[in-house]
Amino acid sequence: MKLKKVLSPETVWVDLKSDSKQGIIEEMVDRLFLAGKIENRDTILQVVLDREAKMSTGMENGVAIPHGKSDAVESLVAAVGLNKAGVDFNAMDGRPCTIFIMTVSPAKRAGPHIQFLAEVSRLISQPAKREQLLAARTHLDIYTILTGK
Amino acid sequence: MQQEAAHTVTQVAQQAGEAVAHAAASSGHSITHMMMQLVLQLAVIIVCAKVGGYLFQRFLNMPSVLGELASGMLIGPYALGGLIDIPNIGILFVESHSFAVTPELYGIATLASIILLFLAGLETDLAAFLRYSVVGSFVGMGGLLAAFVMGDLCAVLWPGNGIDSFMDPAALFLGVISVATSVGITARILAEKRKMASPEGVTILAGAVFDDVFGIITLAIVMGMAKVSMGKGVAWGPICIIAVKAIGFFVVVTALGLIFSRKITALIKRFKSKEIIVALCFGLALLLASLAEMAGLAMIIGAYIMGLALSRTDLAHEIEHHLEGVYNILVPIFFCVMGMMVDFGAMKPVLIFGSVYSLLAVFSKVVGCGIPAWLMKFNLRGSLRIGLGMLPRGEVALIVAGIGLAGGIIDQGIFGVAIMMTVVTTMLAPPLLVKSFEGGSGLRKEMEGSSTNIESIELEFPSRDITEFLLNRFVNALQQEEFFVHHLHTDQPTFHVLKDDIDFTLIEEGNKLIINVPSVNQHVARMILLEELLSLSDLLESTKQMKSVDEMGSDLMSGLFA
């Protein structure tokens, strides 16, 4: 699956500023709204928070994958952000998270939605990729590392 | 469902009976008498086939097909059936016009073979066919060529059987009979041994799809050739025309079928009733079967093409589901009738030939599929596994042999040889395949780095119901993610999941859900499953909002005993 079909240079951010789980999710949803990728900011924020309430999406080695499903989006919307200082995300290994991958997919339309999340996760499950990402200086660096372009 | 099936069987029997009304007149019996005889024969066949199939599966741990065949051999006119004399009716099973079974009984077996191939076509995964085209085509083609050439040459080189040319119709038939792999048995073993997602497993399944399609095309050509070469000498001109015609018929009709199948089904769907829709699709399969025969090919080819064309429509599942009952009753009749046609007397002189032919059939598939596998990325162990996986022959071999016998192209002895080969390969494959999967990787050392390590993810639930429920949700979720999910007809509920280069299996084993997935693809399997697990907890949460079960129960029952 080609990541660049879903990711765009406007939805990768090297400089997430919030220092809490709720803050990171809100900030990413806001930035998606500003980039024109979503229209209904509040609905999207709610579905991501709802999913987070069921089980934290903080994984291991500093990776978190907040996501949700809503018919407020027509097709898969995805974003990747970094907060190099680290944020407590109730991760499985208890360590702070630095790399955040967010997806919002349409609830009723079929498509490779979770598969996208899985592909990005697979990519950054390689320690070398994570190091590369955390060394990124610009938004475009992230895009290049993830899509290979 | 069973009623429907029984109804159809009765109808078929009646129609077959009507078709031979003139035969009844000439034999001196009334039609009613003939039909009574047919119904009695069918009763014996169905009971013996089903019980035989069950016994083989239950006590010998062998495919039920072998039990059905064995039942047929036992009750056929050349064994017990020829000895049982029923008052007012006569011998239970007796040769008719020097053919093992009566035309009406053979008619029902033919109908069964059409259903068998129609469903085989429906179940063909065209998307996988295209996706695995490289690996599948080499393995499938290798096995096909080796089996065909060795089968044919075995007949030509064997002294004293009167076959002296590669193009002799009987030789061509012995070639084509040994071609078609029946992968169902292999699939069951791979699923049980959790090897479906292994590189060997995927290669075998891909090879088998090619083997099916190419096997049918080869049969089409050979049918045509056999008809032309019935005369003296080899007429290459007409043979070329026949070959072009056969391939042309297959390609053109399949292409037309695929292009128009959605339009045709849209038209058929206007009838709304599922029963009518399924019956009309089956009618179309019969129509194409007869057209194929008219075009000088075989009826099963037309049925297979119709199945293939419909396999990509949303009706495929409905048709399979509705024909299941008819299939379960008619197909054992087919295998049993094929067993009945084995004349042990005629087989005596060809017993050694049959053994050699059967061994060559084993050897040709192992070598023919193994060499392409070895040339690609497998070591000797892996290549052997693939060759053995492609070993079992089954229904198509029997159908082709039946067509050859009915058409007078092969004799009783050669027919027996074909059955012998089918039985030998089907019996040998399971133990050999299980044994071959012992030991390490089947990939070559230099490929192992890129090879797939299979992760086995196991989740245990408090009850089988919950496991099944979650499995169904997982399958739906995978389909929502645009994965192809195929239910394999195995003892344990098993699903084969495919998409691009992702390939894994799901098995429901008692209270456990087992996912065998290559490590590189485990992220997607785990994440989709996690979402379904979480939705399960949502569901459990929502049941708490229901009225108490006691309260609902008393609402339900109150007043019943007032």
Short mmCIF file of N, CA and C in Angstrom, two decimals, chain B residues 380-539:
data_model
loop_
_atom_site.label_atom_id
_atom_site.label_comp_id
_atom_site.label_asym_id
_atom_site.label_seq_id
_atom_site.Cartn_x
_atom_site.Cartn_y
_atom_site.Cartn_z
N LEU B 380 15.20 -28.27 -1.98
CA LEU B 380 14.62 -29.55 -2.37
C LEU B 380 13.43 -29.92 -1.49
N ARG B 381 13.54 -29.61 -0.19
CA ARG B 381 12.46 -29.95 0.74
C ARG B 381 11.18 -29.19 0.37
N GLY B 382 11.34 -27.89 0.13
CA GLY B 382 10.20 -27.06 -0.24
C GLY B 382 9.59 -27.50 -1.56
N SER B 383 10.45 -27.83 -2.53
CA SER B 383 9.96 -28.25 -3.84
C SER B 383 9.18 -29.56 -3.72
N LEU B 384 9.69 -30.47 -2.85
CA LEU B 384 9.01 -31.74 -2.66
C LEU B 384 7.62 -31.50 -2.05
N ARG B 385 7.56 -30.59 -1.07
CA ARG B 385 6.26 -30.26 -0.45
C ARG B 385 5.28 -29.77 -1.50
N ILE B 386 5.75 -28.91 -2.37
CA ILE B 386 4.86 -28.36 -3.40
C ILE B 386 4.40 -29.45 -4.36
N GLY B 387 5.35 -30.28 -4.77
CA GLY B 387 5.01 -31.39 -5.67
C GLY B 387 3.99 -32.31 -5.04
N LEU B 388 4.19 -32.65 -3.77
CA LEU B 388 3.27 -33.56 -3.09
C LEU B 388 1.90 -32.90 -2.88
N GLY B 389 1.91 -31.59 -2.65
CA GLY B 389 0.65 -30.87 -2.47
C GLY B 389 -0.19 -30.89 -3.73
N MET B 390 0.47 -30.96 -4.88
CA MET B 390 -0.25 -30.95 -6.15
C MET B 390 -0.60 -32.37 -6.60
N LEU B 391 -0.28 -33.34 -5.77
CA LEU B 391 -0.41 -34.74 -6.15
C LEU B 391 -1.85 -35.27 -6.31
N PRO B 392 -2.75 -35.00 -5.35
CA PRO B 392 -4.05 -35.69 -5.43
C PRO B 392 -4.86 -35.35 -6.68
N ARG B 393 -5.38 -36.37 -7.32
CA ARG B 393 -6.32 -36.15 -8.43
C ARG B 393 -7.69 -36.54 -7.91
N GLY B 394 -8.70 -36.02 -8.53
CA GLY B 394 -10.03 -36.34 -7.99
C GLY B 394 -11.11 -36.27 -9.03
N GLU B 395 -12.09 -35.43 -8.74
CA GLU B 395 -13.32 -35.40 -9.53
C GLU B 395 -13.09 -35.19 -11.02
N VAL B 396 -12.17 -34.28 -11.38
CA VAL B 396 -12.02 -33.99 -12.81
C VAL B 396 -11.46 -35.21 -13.54
N ALA B 397 -10.49 -35.89 -12.89
CA ALA B 397 -9.93 -37.10 -13.50
C ALA B 397 -11.04 -38.13 -13.74
N LEU B 398 -11.93 -38.28 -12.74
CA LEU B 398 -13.01 -39.25 -12.86
C LEU B 398 -14.01 -38.85 -13.95
N ILE B 399 -14.32 -37.55 -13.98
CA ILE B 399 -15.28 -37.08 -15.00
C ILE B 399 -14.70 -37.33 -16.40
N VAL B 400 -13.42 -36.97 -16.58
CA VAL B 400 -12.80 -37.14 -17.89
C VAL B 400 -12.78 -38.62 -18.27
N ALA B 401 -12.43 -39.47 -17.30
CA ALA B 401 -12.41 -40.90 -17.58
C ALA B 401 -13.81 -41.39 -17.96
N GLY B 402 -14.81 -40.88 -17.23
CA GLY B 402 -16.20 -41.26 -17.53
C GLY B 402 -16.60 -40.85 -18.94
N ILE B 403 -16.19 -39.63 -19.32
CA ILE B 403 -16.51 -39.14 -20.68
C ILE B 403 -15.83 -40.04 -21.71
N GLY B 404 -14.58 -40.39 -21.43
CA GLY B 404 -13.83 -41.25 -22.35
C GLY B 404 -14.48 -42.61 -22.51
N LEU B 405 -14.94 -43.17 -21.39
CA LEU B 405 -15.57 -44.49 -21.43
C LEU B 405 -16.90 -44.43 -22.16
N ALA B 406 -17.70 -43.41 -21.82
CA ALA B 406 -19.02 -43.29 -22.45
C ALA B 406 -18.88 -43.03 -23.94
N GLY B 407 -17.81 -42.31 -24.32
CA GLY B 407 -17.61 -41.99 -25.73
C GLY B 407 -16.91 -43.10 -26.49
N GLY B 408 -16.57 -44.18 -25.80
CA GLY B 408 -15.92 -45.30 -26.47
C GLY B 408 -14.45 -45.05 -26.79
N ILE B 409 -13.88 -43.98 -26.23
CA ILE B 409 -12.48 -43.66 -26.53
C ILE B 409 -11.54 -44.53 -25.70
N ILE B 410 -11.91 -44.76 -24.46
CA ILE B 410 -11.12 -45.70 -23.65
C ILE B 410 -12.01 -46.88 -23.28
N ASP B 411 -11.36 -48.01 -22.97
CA ASP B 411 -12.17 -49.19 -22.65
C ASP B 411 -12.27 -49.36 -21.12
N GLN B 412 -13.00 -50.42 -20.73
CA GLN B 412 -13.22 -50.67 -19.30
C GLN B 412 -11.91 -50.77 -18.53
N GLY B 413 -10.92 -51.41 -19.15
CA GLY B 413 -9.64 -51.61 -18.48
C GLY B 413 -8.97 -50.28 -18.18
N ILE B 414 -8.88 -49.42 -19.20
CA ILE B 414 -8.22 -48.12 -19.03
C ILE B 414 -9.01 -47.26 -18.04
N PHE B 415 -10.34 -47.40 -18.06
CA PHE B 415 -11.16 -46.66 -17.10
C PHE B 415 -10.78 -47.08 -15.68
N GLY B 416 -10.62 -48.38 -15.50
CA GLY B 416 -10.21 -48.90 -14.19
C GLY B 416 -8.86 -48.34 -13.78
N VAL B 417 -7.96 -48.23 -14.77
CA VAL B 417 -6.63 -47.68 -14.51
C VAL B 417 -6.74 -46.24 -14.00
N ALA B 418 -7.65 -45.49 -14.63
CA ALA B 418 -7.84 -44.09 -14.23
C ALA B 418 -8.33 -44.02 -12.78
N ILE B 419 -9.28 -44.89 -12.44
CA ILE B 419 -9.81 -44.89 -11.07
C ILE B 419 -8.68 -45.27 -10.10
N MET B 420 -7.89 -46.26 -10.51
CA MET B 420 -6.78 -46.72 -9.68
C MET B 420 -5.82 -45.56 -9.40
N MET B 421 -5.51 -44.81 -10.45
CA MET B 421 -4.58 -43.68 -10.29
C MET B 421 -5.16 -42.64 -9.32
N THR B 422 -6.47 -42.37 -9.49
CA THR B 422 -7.11 -41.38 -8.62
C THR B 422 -7.04 -41.83 -7.16
N VAL B 423 -7.35 -43.12 -6.95
CA VAL B 423 -7.34 -43.64 -5.58
C VAL B 423 -5.93 -43.60 -5.01
N VAL B 424 -4.95 -44.06 -5.80
CA VAL B 424 -3.56 -44.11 -5.31
C VAL B 424 -3.07 -42.72 -4.95
N THR B 425 -3.27 -41.74 -5.85
CA THR B 425 -2.75 -40.39 -5.57
C THR B 425 -3.47 -39.76 -4.38
N THR B 426 -4.79 -40.00 -4.30
CA THR B 426 -5.55 -39.40 -3.20
C THR B 426 -5.16 -40.02 -1.86
N MET B 427 -4.84 -41.32 -1.88
CA MET B 427 -4.46 -41.98 -0.63
C MET B 427 -3.03 -41.64 -0.22
N LEU B 428 -2.16 -41.52 -1.21
CA LEU B 428 -0.74 -41.27 -0.90
C LEU B 428 -0.49 -39.85 -0.43
N ALA B 429 -1.24 -38.90 -1.00
CA ALA B 429 -0.93 -37.50 -0.74
C ALA B 429 -0.96 -37.12 0.75
N PRO B 430 -2.04 -37.43 1.49
CA PRO B 430 -2.07 -36.94 2.87
C PRO B 430 -0.88 -37.39 3.74
N PRO B 431 -0.57 -38.71 3.84
CA PRO B 431 0.56 -39.07 4.71
C PRO B 431 1.89 -38.49 4.24
N LEU B 432 2.11 -38.51 2.90
CA LEU B 432 3.39 -38.00 2.39
C LEU B 432 3.52 -36.51 2.66
N LEU B 433 2.41 -35.80 2.48
CA LEU B 433 2.45 -34.34 2.66
C LEU B 433 2.73 -34.00 4.13
N VAL B 434 2.07 -34.72 5.03
CA VAL B 434 2.28 -34.47 6.46
C VAL B 434 3.74 -34.73 6.80
N LYS B 435 4.29 -35.85 6.31
CA LYS B 435 5.68 -36.22 6.58
C LYS B 435 6.63 -35.15 6.02
N SER B 436 6.32 -34.68 4.81
CA SER B 436 7.24 -33.74 4.16
C SER B 436 7.33 -32.41 4.90
N PHE B 437 6.27 -32.07 5.64
CA PHE B 437 6.28 -30.79 6.34
C PHE B 437 7.05 -30.85 7.66
N GLU B 438 7.58 -32.04 8.00
CA GLU B 438 8.47 -32.10 9.16
C GLU B 438 9.79 -31.48 8.74
N GLY B 439 10.50 -30.91 9.69
CA GLY B 439 11.80 -30.34 9.34
C GLY B 439 11.70 -28.86 9.06
N GLY B 440 12.81 -28.31 8.62
CA GLY B 440 12.95 -26.86 8.55
C GLY B 440 12.31 -26.20 7.36
N SER B 441 12.83 -25.03 7.06
CA SER B 441 12.26 -24.19 6.01
C SER B 441 12.39 -24.85 4.64
N GLY B 442 11.44 -24.56 3.79
CA GLY B 442 11.48 -25.09 2.44
C GLY B 442 12.11 -24.11 1.46
N LEU B 443 12.55 -22.99 2.00
CA LEU B 443 13.15 -21.98 1.11
C LEU B 443 14.65 -22.16 1.07
N ARG B 444 15.27 -21.73 -0.02
CA ARG B 444 16.72 -21.83 -0.11
C ARG B 444 17.36 -20.87 0.88
N LYS B 445 18.58 -21.21 1.29
CA LYS B 445 19.27 -20.42 2.32
C LYS B 445 19.30 -18.94 1.99
N GLU B 446 19.68 -18.65 0.71
CA GLU B 446 19.84 -17.24 0.36
C GLU B 446 18.51 -16.50 0.36
N MET B 447 17.42 -17.29 0.32
CA MET B 447 16.10 -16.66 0.29
C MET B 447 15.54 -16.53 1.71
N GLU B 448 16.14 -17.28 2.64
CA GLU B 448 15.52 -17.35 3.96
C GLU B 448 15.41 -16.01 4.66
N GLY B 449 16.40 -15.14 4.39
CA GLY B 449 16.35 -13.81 5.00
C GLY B 449 15.07 -13.11 4.66
N SER B 450 14.65 -13.31 3.39
CA SER B 450 13.44 -12.63 2.94
C SER B 450 12.21 -13.49 3.18
N SER B 451 12.44 -14.66 3.77
CA SER B 451 11.31 -15.57 3.90
C SER B 451 10.36 -15.10 5.00
N THR B 452 9.21 -15.74 5.04
CA THR B 452 8.21 -15.30 5.98
C THR B 452 8.22 -16.21 7.19
N ASN B 453 8.50 -15.61 8.36
CA ASN B 453 8.34 -16.37 9.59
C ASN B 453 6.88 -16.27 9.97
N ILE B 454 6.27 -17.40 10.24
CA ILE B 454 4.85 -17.37 10.55
C ILE B 454 4.64 -17.17 12.06
N GLU B 455 3.86 -16.18 12.38
CA GLU B 455 3.49 -15.94 13.78
C GLU B 455 2.15 -16.63 14.01
N SER B 456 2.02 -17.29 15.12
CA SER B 456 0.73 -17.88 15.44
C SER B 456 0.11 -17.08 16.59
N ILE B 457 -0.97 -16.38 16.28
CA ILE B 457 -1.63 -15.58 17.32
C ILE B 457 -2.82 -16.40 17.83
N GLU B 458 -2.84 -16.64 19.13
CA GLU B 458 -3.94 -17.45 19.68
C GLU B 458 -4.72 -16.65 20.71
N LEU B 459 -6.03 -16.67 20.58
CA LEU B 459 -6.87 -16.00 21.58
C LEU B 459 -7.88 -17.03 22.08
N GLU B 460 -8.00 -17.14 23.38
CA GLU B 460 -8.96 -18.12 23.91
C GLU B 460 -10.13 -17.38 24.55
N PHE B 461 -11.33 -17.85 24.26
CA PHE B 461 -12.53 -17.21 24.80
C PHE B 461 -13.25 -18.17 25.73
N PRO B 462 -14.15 -17.63 26.56
CA PRO B 462 -14.81 -18.52 27.52
C PRO B 462 -15.74 -19.55 26.87
N SER B 463 -16.25 -19.27 25.68
CA SER B 463 -17.11 -20.28 25.06
C SER B 463 -16.92 -20.26 23.55
N ARG B 464 -17.35 -21.36 22.95
CA ARG B 464 -17.22 -21.51 21.50
C ARG B 464 -18.08 -20.47 20.77
N ASP B 465 -19.23 -20.16 21.38
CA ASP B 465 -20.13 -19.17 20.77
C ASP B 465 -19.44 -17.83 20.61
N ILE B 466 -18.72 -17.42 21.65
CA ILE B 466 -18.05 -16.11 21.59
C ILE B 466 -16.93 -16.16 20.54
N THR B 467 -16.21 -17.30 20.51
CA THR B 467 -15.14 -17.44 19.51
C THR B 467 -15.72 -17.28 18.11
N GLU B 468 -16.84 -17.99 17.88
CA GLU B 468 -17.45 -17.96 16.56
C GLU B 468 -17.95 -16.56 16.22
N PHE B 469 -18.53 -15.93 17.22
CA PHE B 469 -19.06 -14.58 17.03
C PHE B 469 -17.93 -13.62 16.64
N LEU B 470 -16.83 -13.71 17.37
CA LEU B 470 -15.72 -12.80 17.09
C LEU B 470 -15.09 -13.12 15.74
N LEU B 471 -15.00 -14.41 15.43
CA LEU B 471 -14.44 -14.81 14.13
C LEU B 471 -15.24 -14.19 13.00
N ASN B 472 -16.59 -14.27 13.12
CA ASN B 472 -17.44 -13.70 12.08
C ASN B 472 -17.25 -12.20 11.97
N ARG B 473 -17.14 -11.53 13.12
CA ARG B 473 -16.92 -10.08 13.11
C ARG B 473 -15.58 -9.76 12.45
N PHE B 474 -14.58 -10.57 12.77
CA PHE B 474 -13.25 -10.36 12.22
C PHE B 474 -13.27 -10.53 10.70
N VAL B 475 -13.97 -11.58 10.24
CA VAL B 475 -14.08 -11.81 8.80
C VAL B 475 -14.75 -10.62 8.13
N ASN B 476 -15.85 -10.12 8.73
CA ASN B 476 -16.54 -8.95 8.16
C ASN B 476 -15.63 -7.75 8.12
N ALA B 477 -14.87 -7.55 9.22
CA ALA B 477 -13.97 -6.40 9.27
C ALA B 477 -12.91 -6.50 8.18
N LEU B 478 -12.40 -7.72 7.97
CA LEU B 478 -11.38 -7.91 6.93
C LEU B 478 -11.96 -7.60 5.56
N GLN B 479 -13.22 -8.03 5.35
CA GLN B 479 -13.86 -7.75 4.07
C GLN B 479 -14.08 -6.24 3.90
N GLN B 480 -14.40 -5.57 5.01
CA GLN B 480 -14.56 -4.11 4.98
C GLN B 480 -13.24 -3.44 4.58
N GLU B 481 -12.14 -4.09 4.96
CA GLU B 481 -10.81 -3.56 4.62
C GLU B 481 -10.38 -4.03 3.24
N GLU B 482 -11.33 -4.62 2.52
CA GLU B 482 -11.13 -5.08 1.14
C GLU B 482 -10.18 -6.26 1.02
N PHE B 483 -10.16 -7.11 2.04
CA PHE B 483 -9.42 -8.36 1.92
C PHE B 483 -10.34 -9.39 1.26
N PHE B 484 -9.74 -10.37 0.58
CA PHE B 484 -10.53 -11.49 0.06
C PHE B 484 -10.49 -12.57 1.13
N VAL B 485 -11.65 -12.98 1.58
CA VAL B 485 -11.68 -14.01 2.62
C VAL B 485 -12.39 -15.24 2.06
N HIS B 486 -11.69 -16.36 2.06
CA HIS B 486 -12.29 -17.58 1.51
C HIS B 486 -12.50 -18.61 2.60
N HIS B 487 -13.71 -19.10 2.65
CA HIS B 487 -14.01 -20.17 3.61
C HIS B 487 -13.56 -21.48 2.99
N LEU B 488 -12.69 -22.19 3.68
CA LEU B 488 -12.24 -23.47 3.14
C LEU B 488 -13.10 -24.57 3.72
N HIS B 489 -13.44 -25.53 2.88
CA HIS B 489 -14.33 -26.59 3.34
C HIS B 489 -13.54 -27.64 4.10
N THR B 490 -13.18 -27.31 5.33
CA THR B 490 -12.41 -28.23 6.15
C THR B 490 -13.21 -28.55 7.40
N ASP B 491 -12.73 -29.54 8.16
CA ASP B 491 -13.46 -29.95 9.36
C ASP B 491 -13.56 -28.80 10.36
N GLN B 492 -12.41 -28.11 10.57
CA GLN B 492 -12.44 -26.94 11.44
C GLN B 492 -12.79 -25.73 10.59
N PRO B 493 -13.59 -24.80 11.14
CA PRO B 493 -13.86 -23.60 10.34
C PRO B 493 -12.53 -22.87 10.06
N THR B 494 -12.17 -22.78 8.79
CA THR B 494 -10.89 -22.18 8.42
C THR B 494 -11.10 -21.18 7.30
N PHE B 495 -10.42 -20.04 7.41
CA PHE B 495 -10.54 -19.02 6.37
C PHE B 495 -9.16 -18.67 5.84
N HIS B 496 -9.09 -18.45 4.55
CA HIS B 496 -7.85 -18.03 3.91
C HIS B 496 -8.03 -16.57 3.54
N VAL B 497 -7.14 -15.72 4.04
CA VAL B 497 -7.28 -14.27 3.83
C VAL B 497 -6.18 -13.79 2.90
N LEU B 498 -6.59 -13.08 1.86
CA LEU B 498 -5.62 -12.65 0.85
C LEU B 498 -5.83 -11.20 0.46
N LYS B 499 -4.74 -10.51 0.23
CA LYS B 499 -4.82 -9.19 -0.40
C LYS B 499 -3.41 -8.81 -0.81
N ASP B 500 -3.22 -8.48 -2.05
CA ASP B 500 -1.89 -8.16 -2.58
C ASP B 500 -0.88 -9.22 -2.10
N ASP B 501 0.15 -8.78 -1.33
CA ASP B 501 1.11 -9.78 -0.88
C ASP B 501 0.86 -10.21 0.56
N ILE B 502 -0.30 -9.86 1.09
CA ILE B 502 -0.65 -10.29 2.45
C ILE B 502 -1.45 -11.59 2.34
N ASP B 503 -1.10 -12.54 3.18
CA ASP B 503 -1.72 -13.84 3.06
C ASP B 503 -1.70 -14.53 4.42
N PHE B 504 -2.84 -14.79 5.01
CA PHE B 504 -2.83 -15.51 6.28
C PHE B 504 -4.10 -16.34 6.48
N THR B 505 -4.09 -17.16 7.53
CA THR B 505 -5.25 -18.02 7.76
C THR B 505 -5.84 -17.80 9.15
N LEU B 506 -7.14 -18.01 9.24
CA LEU B 506 -7.85 -17.94 10.52
C LEU B 506 -8.45 -19.32 10.76
N ILE B 507 -8.27 -19.81 11.96
CA ILE B 507 -8.83 -21.12 12.29
C ILE B 507 -9.60 -21.01 13.60
N GLU B 508 -10.80 -21.59 13.60
CA GLU B 508 -11.54 -21.65 14.86
C GLU B 508 -11.35 -23.06 15.41
N GLU B 509 -10.68 -23.16 16.57
CA GLU B 509 -10.39 -24.48 17.14
C GLU B 509 -10.99 -24.52 18.53
N GLY B 510 -12.19 -25.05 18.65
CA GLY B 510 -12.88 -25.06 19.93
C GLY B 510 -13.11 -23.64 20.41
N ASN B 511 -12.61 -23.32 21.59
CA ASN B 511 -12.79 -21.97 22.14
C ASN B 511 -11.72 -21.01 21.66
N LYS B 512 -10.80 -21.53 20.84
CA LYS B 512 -9.66 -20.70 20.44
C LYS B 512 -9.82 -20.14 19.04
N LEU B 513 -9.33 -18.92 18.88
CA LEU B 513 -9.23 -18.35 17.54
C LEU B 513 -7.73 -18.27 17.25
N ILE B 514 -7.32 -18.93 16.16
CA ILE B 514 -5.89 -18.97 15.84
C ILE B 514 -5.66 -18.25 14.52
N ILE B 515 -4.71 -17.35 14.52
CA ILE B 515 -4.37 -16.64 13.28
C ILE B 515 -2.91 -16.97 12.97
N ASN B 516 -2.69 -17.58 11.82
CA ASN B 516 -1.32 -17.86 11.40
C ASN B 516 -0.95 -16.84 10.35
N VAL B 517 -0.05 -15.94 10.71
CA VAL B 517 0.23 -14.81 9.81
C VAL B 517 1.74 -14.60 9.71
N PRO B 518 2.24 -14.32 8.51
CA PRO B 518 3.66 -14.00 8.38
C PRO B 518 4.00 -12.78 9.24
N SER B 519 5.17 -12.81 9.89
CA SER B 519 5.53 -11.72 10.80
C SER B 519 5.37 -10.34 10.18
N VAL B 520 5.74 -10.23 8.89
CA VAL B 520 5.68 -8.90 8.28
C VAL B 520 4.26 -8.36 8.17
N ASN B 521 3.29 -9.25 8.20
CA ASN B 521 1.90 -8.81 8.06
C ASN B 521 1.13 -8.82 9.38
N GLN B 522 1.85 -9.09 10.48
CA GLN B 522 1.10 -9.27 11.72
C GLN B 522 0.45 -7.97 12.21
N HIS B 523 1.04 -6.83 11.85
CA HIS B 523 0.47 -5.56 12.31
C HIS B 523 -0.99 -5.43 11.90
N VAL B 524 -1.23 -5.70 10.61
CA VAL B 524 -2.59 -5.49 10.11
C VAL B 524 -3.56 -6.47 10.76
N ALA B 525 -3.15 -7.73 10.90
CA ALA B 525 -4.04 -8.72 11.51
C ALA B 525 -4.33 -8.35 12.96
N ARG B 526 -3.28 -8.00 13.68
CA ARG B 526 -3.47 -7.69 15.10
C ARG B 526 -4.33 -6.44 15.29
N MET B 527 -4.09 -5.42 14.46
CA MET B 527 -4.84 -4.17 14.66
C MET B 527 -6.32 -4.33 14.32
N ILE B 528 -6.61 -5.04 13.23
CA ILE B 528 -8.02 -5.21 12.87
C ILE B 528 -8.71 -6.05 13.95
N LEU B 529 -8.00 -7.07 14.43
CA LEU B 529 -8.59 -7.92 15.47
C LEU B 529 -8.82 -7.13 16.76
N LEU B 530 -7.87 -6.26 17.09
CA LEU B 530 -8.02 -5.46 18.31
C LEU B 530 -9.30 -4.62 18.24
N GLU B 531 -9.52 -3.98 17.07
CA GLU B 531 -10.72 -3.14 16.95
C GLU B 531 -11.98 -3.98 17.16
N GLU B 532 -11.98 -5.21 16.64
CA GLU B 532 -13.16 -6.07 16.81
C GLU B 532 -13.33 -6.51 18.26
N LEU B 533 -12.18 -6.77 18.92
CA LEU B 533 -12.25 -7.13 20.35
C LEU B 533 -12.87 -5.99 21.15
N LEU B 534 -12.44 -4.77 20.81
CA LEU B 534 -12.96 -3.60 21.53
C LEU B 534 -14.46 -3.42 21.26
N SER B 535 -14.86 -3.71 20.00
CA SER B 535 -16.29 -3.56 19.70
C SER B 535 -17.09 -4.64 20.45
N LEU B 536 -16.43 -5.78 20.70
CA LEU B 536 -17.09 -6.84 21.47
C LEU B 536 -17.37 -6.33 22.89
N SER B 537 -16.39 -5.62 23.44
CA SER B 537 -16.61 -5.11 24.80
C SER B 537 -17.73 -4.07 24.81
N ASP B 538 -17.83 -3.29 23.71
CA ASP B 538 -18.96 -2.35 23.56
C ASP B 538 -20.29 -3.08 23.63
N LEU B 539 -20.31 -4.20 22.89
CA LEU B 539 -21.54 -4.98 22.79
C LEU B 539 -21.92 -5.55 24.16
#
